[in-house]
Coordinates of C-alpha atoms and ligand atoms in Angstrom, one line a residue:
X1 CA -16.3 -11.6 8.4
X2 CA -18.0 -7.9 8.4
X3 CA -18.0 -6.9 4.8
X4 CA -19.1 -3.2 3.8
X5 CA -19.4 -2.9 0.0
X6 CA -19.8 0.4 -2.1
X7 CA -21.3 0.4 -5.8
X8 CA -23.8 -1.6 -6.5
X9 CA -23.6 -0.9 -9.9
X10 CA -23.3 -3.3 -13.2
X11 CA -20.7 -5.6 -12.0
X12 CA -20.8 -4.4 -8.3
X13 CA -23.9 -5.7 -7.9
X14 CA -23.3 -9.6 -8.8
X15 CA -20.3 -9.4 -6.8
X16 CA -21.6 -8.6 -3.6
X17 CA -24.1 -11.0 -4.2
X18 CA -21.8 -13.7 -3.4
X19 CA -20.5 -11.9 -0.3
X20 CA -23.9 -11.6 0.8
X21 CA -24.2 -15.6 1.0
X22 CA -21.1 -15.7 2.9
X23 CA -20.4 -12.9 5.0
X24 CA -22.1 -10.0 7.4
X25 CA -22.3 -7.7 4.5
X26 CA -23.3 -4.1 5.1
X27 CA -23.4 -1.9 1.5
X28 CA -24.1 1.6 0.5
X29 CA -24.9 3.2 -2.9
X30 CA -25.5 6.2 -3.9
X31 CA -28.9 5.9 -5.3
X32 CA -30.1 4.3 -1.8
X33 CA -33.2 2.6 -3.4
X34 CA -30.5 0.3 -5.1
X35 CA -29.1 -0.7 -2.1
X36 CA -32.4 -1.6 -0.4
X37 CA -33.7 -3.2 -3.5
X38 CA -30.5 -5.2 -3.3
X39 CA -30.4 -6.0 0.5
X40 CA -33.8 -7.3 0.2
X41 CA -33.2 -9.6 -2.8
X42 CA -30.1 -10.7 -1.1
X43 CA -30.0 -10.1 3.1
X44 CA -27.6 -7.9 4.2
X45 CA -27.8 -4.5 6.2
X46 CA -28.1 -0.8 4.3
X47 CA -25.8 2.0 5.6
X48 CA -26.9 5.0 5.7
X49 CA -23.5 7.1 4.8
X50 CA -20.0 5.7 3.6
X51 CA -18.8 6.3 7.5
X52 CA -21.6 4.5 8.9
X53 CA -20.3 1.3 6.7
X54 CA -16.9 1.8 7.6
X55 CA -17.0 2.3 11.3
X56 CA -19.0 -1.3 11.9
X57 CA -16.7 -3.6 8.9
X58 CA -13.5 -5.6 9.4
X59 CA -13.0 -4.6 5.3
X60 CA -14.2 -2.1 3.3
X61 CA -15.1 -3.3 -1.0
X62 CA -15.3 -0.3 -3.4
X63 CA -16.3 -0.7 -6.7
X64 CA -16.9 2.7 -8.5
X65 CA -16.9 4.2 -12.0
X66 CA -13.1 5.6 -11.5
X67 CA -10.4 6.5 -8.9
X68 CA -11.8 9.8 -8.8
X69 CA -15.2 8.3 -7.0
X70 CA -12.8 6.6 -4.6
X71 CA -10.8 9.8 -3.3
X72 CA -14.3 11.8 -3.1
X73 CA -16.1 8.7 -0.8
X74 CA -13.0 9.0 1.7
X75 CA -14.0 12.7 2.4
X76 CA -15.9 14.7 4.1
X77 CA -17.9 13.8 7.2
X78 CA -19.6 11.3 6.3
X79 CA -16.8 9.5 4.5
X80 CA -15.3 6.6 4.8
X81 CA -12.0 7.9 6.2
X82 CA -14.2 9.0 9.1
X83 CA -15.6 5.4 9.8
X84 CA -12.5 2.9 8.9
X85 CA -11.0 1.3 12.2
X86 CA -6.8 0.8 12.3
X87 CA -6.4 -2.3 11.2
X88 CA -9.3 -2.5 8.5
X89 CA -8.3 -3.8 5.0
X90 CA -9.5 -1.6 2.2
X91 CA -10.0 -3.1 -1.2
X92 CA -10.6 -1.1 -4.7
X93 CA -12.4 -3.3 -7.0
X94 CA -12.8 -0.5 -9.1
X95 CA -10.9 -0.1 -12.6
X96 CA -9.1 2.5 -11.5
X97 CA -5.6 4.6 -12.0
X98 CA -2.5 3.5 -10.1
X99 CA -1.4 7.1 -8.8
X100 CA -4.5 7.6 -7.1
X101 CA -4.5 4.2 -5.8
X102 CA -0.6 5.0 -4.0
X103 CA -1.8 8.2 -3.2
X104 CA -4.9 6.8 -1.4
X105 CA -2.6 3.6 0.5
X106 CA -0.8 6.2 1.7
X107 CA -3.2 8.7 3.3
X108 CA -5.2 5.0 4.7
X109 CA -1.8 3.6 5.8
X110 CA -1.7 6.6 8.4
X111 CA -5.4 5.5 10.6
X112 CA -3.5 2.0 10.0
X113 CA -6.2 0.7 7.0
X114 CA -4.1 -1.5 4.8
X115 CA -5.0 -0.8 0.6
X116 CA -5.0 -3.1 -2.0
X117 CA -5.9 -1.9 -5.9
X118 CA -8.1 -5.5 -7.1
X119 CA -9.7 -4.5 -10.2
X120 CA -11.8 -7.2 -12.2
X121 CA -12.1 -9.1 -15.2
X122 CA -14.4 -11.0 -17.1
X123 CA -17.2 -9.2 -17.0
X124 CA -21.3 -9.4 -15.5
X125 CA -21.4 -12.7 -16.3
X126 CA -18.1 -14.4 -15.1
X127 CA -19.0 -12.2 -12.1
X128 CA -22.5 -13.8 -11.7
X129 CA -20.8 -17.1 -12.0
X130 CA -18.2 -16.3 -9.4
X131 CA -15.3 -16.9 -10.9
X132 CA -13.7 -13.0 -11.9
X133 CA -9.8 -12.7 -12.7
X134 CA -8.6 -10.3 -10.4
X135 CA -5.3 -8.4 -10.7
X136 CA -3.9 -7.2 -6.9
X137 CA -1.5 -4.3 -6.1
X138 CA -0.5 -4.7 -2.4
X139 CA 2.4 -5.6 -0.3
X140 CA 2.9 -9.6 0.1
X141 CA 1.6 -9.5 3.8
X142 CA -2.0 -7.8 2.8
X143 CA -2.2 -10.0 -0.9
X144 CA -2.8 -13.0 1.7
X145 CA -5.3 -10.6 3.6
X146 CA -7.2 -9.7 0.6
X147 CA -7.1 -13.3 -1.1
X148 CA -9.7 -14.9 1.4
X149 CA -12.2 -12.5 0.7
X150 CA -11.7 -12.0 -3.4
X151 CA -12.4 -16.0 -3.6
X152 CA -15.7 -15.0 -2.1
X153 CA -16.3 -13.6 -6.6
X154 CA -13.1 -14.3 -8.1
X155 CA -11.5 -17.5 -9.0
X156 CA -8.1 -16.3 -10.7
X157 CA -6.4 -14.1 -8.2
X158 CA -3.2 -13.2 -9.2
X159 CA -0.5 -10.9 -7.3
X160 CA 1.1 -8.5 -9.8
X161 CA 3.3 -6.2 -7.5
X162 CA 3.1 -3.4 -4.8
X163 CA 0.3 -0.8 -4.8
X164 CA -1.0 0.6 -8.6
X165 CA 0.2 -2.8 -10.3
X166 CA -3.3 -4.0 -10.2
X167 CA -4.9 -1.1 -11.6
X168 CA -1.8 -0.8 -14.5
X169 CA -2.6 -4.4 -15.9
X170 CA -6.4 -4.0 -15.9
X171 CA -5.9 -0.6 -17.9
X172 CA -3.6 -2.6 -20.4
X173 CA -5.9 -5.6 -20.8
X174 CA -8.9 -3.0 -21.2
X175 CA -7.0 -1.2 -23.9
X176 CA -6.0 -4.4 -25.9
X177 CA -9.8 -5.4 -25.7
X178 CA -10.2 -1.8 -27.0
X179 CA -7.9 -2.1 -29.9
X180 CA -9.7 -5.6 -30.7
X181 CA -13.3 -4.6 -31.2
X182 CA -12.2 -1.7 -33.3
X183 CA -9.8 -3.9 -35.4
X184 CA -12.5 -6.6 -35.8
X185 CA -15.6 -4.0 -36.5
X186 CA -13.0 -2.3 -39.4
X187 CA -12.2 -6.0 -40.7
X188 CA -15.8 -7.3 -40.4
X189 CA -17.5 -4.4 -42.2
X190 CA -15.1 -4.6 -45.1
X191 CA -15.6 -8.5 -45.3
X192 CA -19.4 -8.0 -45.4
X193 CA -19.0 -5.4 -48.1
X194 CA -16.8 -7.7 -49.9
X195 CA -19.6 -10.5 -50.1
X196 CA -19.1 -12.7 -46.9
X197 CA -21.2 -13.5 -44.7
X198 CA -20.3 -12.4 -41.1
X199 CA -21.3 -15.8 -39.4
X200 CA -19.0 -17.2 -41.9
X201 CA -16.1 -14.5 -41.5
X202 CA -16.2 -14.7 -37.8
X203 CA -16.4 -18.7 -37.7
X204 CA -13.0 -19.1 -39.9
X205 CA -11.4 -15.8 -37.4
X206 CA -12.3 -18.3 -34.5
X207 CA -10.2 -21.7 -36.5
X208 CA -8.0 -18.5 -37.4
X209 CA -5.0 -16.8 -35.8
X210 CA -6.7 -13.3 -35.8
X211 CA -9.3 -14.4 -33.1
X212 CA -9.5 -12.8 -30.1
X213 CA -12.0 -13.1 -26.6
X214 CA -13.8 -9.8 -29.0
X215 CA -14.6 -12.7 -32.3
X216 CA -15.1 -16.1 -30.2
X217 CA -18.0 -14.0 -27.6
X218 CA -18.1 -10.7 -27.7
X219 CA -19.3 -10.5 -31.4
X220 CA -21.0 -13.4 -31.8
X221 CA -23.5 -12.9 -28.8
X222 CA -23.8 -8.9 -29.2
X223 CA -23.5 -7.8 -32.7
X224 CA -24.0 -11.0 -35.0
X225 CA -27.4 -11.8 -33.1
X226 CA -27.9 -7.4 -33.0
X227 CA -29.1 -8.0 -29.5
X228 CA -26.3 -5.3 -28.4
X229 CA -27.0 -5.5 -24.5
X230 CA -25.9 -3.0 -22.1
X231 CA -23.3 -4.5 -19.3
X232 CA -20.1 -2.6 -19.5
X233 CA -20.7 1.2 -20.4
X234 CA -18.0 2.6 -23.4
X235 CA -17.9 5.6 -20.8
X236 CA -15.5 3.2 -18.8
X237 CA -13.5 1.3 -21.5
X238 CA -12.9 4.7 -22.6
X239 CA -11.7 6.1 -19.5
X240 CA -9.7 2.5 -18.9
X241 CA -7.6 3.5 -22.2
X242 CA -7.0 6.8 -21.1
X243 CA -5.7 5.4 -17.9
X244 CA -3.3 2.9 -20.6
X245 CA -2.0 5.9 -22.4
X246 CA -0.8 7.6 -19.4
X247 CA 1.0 4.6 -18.1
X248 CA 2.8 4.2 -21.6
X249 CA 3.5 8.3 -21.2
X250 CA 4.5 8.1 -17.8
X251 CA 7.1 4.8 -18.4
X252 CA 8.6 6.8 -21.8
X253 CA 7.0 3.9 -24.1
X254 CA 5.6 4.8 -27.5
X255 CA 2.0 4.1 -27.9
X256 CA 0.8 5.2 -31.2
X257 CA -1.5 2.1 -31.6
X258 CA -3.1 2.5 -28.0
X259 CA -3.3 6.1 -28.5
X260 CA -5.4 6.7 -31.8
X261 CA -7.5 3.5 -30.0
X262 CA -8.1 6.0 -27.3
X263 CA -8.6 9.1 -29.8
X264 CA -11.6 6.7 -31.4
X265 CA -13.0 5.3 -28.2
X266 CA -12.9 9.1 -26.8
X267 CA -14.8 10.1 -29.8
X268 CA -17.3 6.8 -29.8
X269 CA -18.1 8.4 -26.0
X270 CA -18.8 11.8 -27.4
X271 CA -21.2 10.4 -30.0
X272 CA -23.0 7.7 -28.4
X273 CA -23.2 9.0 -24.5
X274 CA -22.8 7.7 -21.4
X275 CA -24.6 4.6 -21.2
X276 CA -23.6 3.0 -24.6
X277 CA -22.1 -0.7 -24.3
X278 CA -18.7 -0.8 -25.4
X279 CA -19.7 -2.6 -28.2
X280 CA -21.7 -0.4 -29.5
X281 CA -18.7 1.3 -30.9
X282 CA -19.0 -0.8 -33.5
X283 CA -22.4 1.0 -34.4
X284 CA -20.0 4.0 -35.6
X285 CA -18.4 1.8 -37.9
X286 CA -21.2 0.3 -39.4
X287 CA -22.9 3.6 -40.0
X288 CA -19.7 5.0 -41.7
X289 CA -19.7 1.7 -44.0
X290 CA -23.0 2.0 -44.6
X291 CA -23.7 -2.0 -43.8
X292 CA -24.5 -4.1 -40.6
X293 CA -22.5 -6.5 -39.4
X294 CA -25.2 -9.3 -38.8
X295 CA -25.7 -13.1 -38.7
Ligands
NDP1 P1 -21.9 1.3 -13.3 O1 -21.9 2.5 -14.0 O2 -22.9 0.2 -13.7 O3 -22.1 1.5 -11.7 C1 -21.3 2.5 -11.1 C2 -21.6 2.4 -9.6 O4 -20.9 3.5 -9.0 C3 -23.0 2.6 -9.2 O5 -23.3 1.9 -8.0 C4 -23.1 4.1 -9.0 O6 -24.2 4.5 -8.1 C5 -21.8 4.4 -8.3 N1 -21.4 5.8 -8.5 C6 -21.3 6.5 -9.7 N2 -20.9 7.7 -9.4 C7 -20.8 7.8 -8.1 C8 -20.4 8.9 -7.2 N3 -20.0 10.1 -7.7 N4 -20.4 8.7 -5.9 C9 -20.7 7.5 -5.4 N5 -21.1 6.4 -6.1 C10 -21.1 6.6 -7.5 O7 -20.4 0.7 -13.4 P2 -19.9 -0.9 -13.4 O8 -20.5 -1.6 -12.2 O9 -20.1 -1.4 -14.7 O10 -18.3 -0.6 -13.1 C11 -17.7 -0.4 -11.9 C12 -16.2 -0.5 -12.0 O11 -15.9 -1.8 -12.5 C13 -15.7 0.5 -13.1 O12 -14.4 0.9 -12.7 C14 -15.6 -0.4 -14.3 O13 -14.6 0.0 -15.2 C15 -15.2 -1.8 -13.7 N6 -15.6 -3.0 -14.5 C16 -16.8 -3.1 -15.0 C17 -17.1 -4.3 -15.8 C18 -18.5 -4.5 -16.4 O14 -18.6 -5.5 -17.2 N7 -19.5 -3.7 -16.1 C19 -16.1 -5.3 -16.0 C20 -14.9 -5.1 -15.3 C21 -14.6 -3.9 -14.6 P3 -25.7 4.8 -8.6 O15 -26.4 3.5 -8.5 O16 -26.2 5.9 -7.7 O17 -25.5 5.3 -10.1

């Protein structure tokens, strides 16, 4: 299979690091020296511009910061649109928003490139192991298209409906994890400032019914140990929540939970920049305590 692949970013990179092993991959990046530093680790083939990728692969792999990034690499005249070949397969990997997704199937679905929204889940290291969940929006026909070559990273690849459904359960998943490691920092901090230990809080949260995927790893690895390591920018959670809040508008539901999330992740962004972890809103929360929450 000829594979192009775009974003070699975070959790780009250790994806098409598998499709490297196993298929002709082509990939192109915006910072160039990221792709030849990653064709040389791995062996694969640099493109010099997004058309160049598309015009020589059987399907095109995207995985960018946000839909917008998508829309812009389909442009212009050395864009993608320019390259792909009737009867590629186009997959979004990116955690993207589902009306730019339909509105990006349908401007493919007239050179005859078949879309499909396959936004990820578990994070760098599920997706250094291989074994992603992956949430597809596409038509049954292209689902079984598409499945073959998510195996290649992914290990639970589940259909969720046409076009946009992909992208509308990975912005509700990432706003739930949102609403967790805001709950848990508040919780924690009070707890520590109430005399227990957090080792201790979070081990009887984990035998408790108030645990979450946020107290069994998240916490324990990043913010017990302080190591706080950079894999999944707040930038992005942030912008995953907005994308959650706009569904709830758009299907008339009431969100004031997910909402004043978003509010606080929003202002997290503003105060700790771009390239904060997610996590690392929890920092806010310390500071306004007063305490750390430590191991
Ligand atoms: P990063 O910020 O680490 O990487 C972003 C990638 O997009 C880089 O390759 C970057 O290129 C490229 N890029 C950024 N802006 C542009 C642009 N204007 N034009 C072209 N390329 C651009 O992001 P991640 O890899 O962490 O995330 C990618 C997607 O996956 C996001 O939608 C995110 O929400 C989602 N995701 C991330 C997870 C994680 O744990 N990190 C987990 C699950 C989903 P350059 O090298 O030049 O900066």
């Amino acid at each position: 299979m000829r594979v192009g692949f775009l974003g070699l970013g975070a959790i780009g990179s250790p994806m098409a690091a598998h499709l490297a092993r196993r298929d002709e991959l082509t990939v192109w990046n915006r910072t160039s020296s990221r792709a030849s530093a990653f064709c040389a680790r791995y062996g694969c083939r640099v493109a010099a511009t997004p058309r160049e990728l598309a015009s020589e692969a059987q399907v095109v792999i995207t995985c960018l910061p946000t839909s917008r990034e998508v829309e812009a690499l389909l442009q212009g005249p050395d864009g993608l649109e320019a390259g792909l070949r009737s009867g590629a397969l186009f997959i979004d990997c990116t955690s993207g928003d589902p009306a730019t997704s339909r509105r990006v199937a349908e401007r493919l679905s007239r050179y005859g490139v078949a879309f499909v929204d396959a936004p990820v889940s578990g994070g760098v290291a599920a997706a250094e192991a291989g074994n992603l969940t992956i949430m597809v929006g596409a038509d049954p026909a292209t689902f079984e298209r598409a499945r073959p070559v998510l195996a290649g990273f992914g290990k639970r690849i589940e259909h969720l409906g046409p076009v946009g459904a992909g992208h509308a359960m990975k912005a509700v998943n990432n706003a739930l994890l949102a609403v967790n490691i805001l709950a848990l920092g508040e919780g924690l901090a009070a707890l520590v400032k109430a005399g227990v230990s957090a080792r201790t809080a979070i081990n009887v949260l984990n035998s408790s019914s108030g645990r979450s995927f946020v107290s069994e790893v998240l916490v324990p690895e990043r913010v017990l140990t302080g190591s706080w390591p950079r894999t999944f920018r707040l930038a992005l959670l942030d912008k995953d929540v907005g994308i959650a809040r706009e569904i709830l508008r758009e299907t008339g539901v009431d969100g004031p939970v997910i909402d004043l999330v978003g509010t606080l992740f929003s202002r997290a962004r503003t105060e700790l920049g771009e390239q904060a972890d997610h996590l690392e809103a929890i920092k806010l929360i310390e500071r306004q305590a007063g305490r750390e929450i430590r191991g």
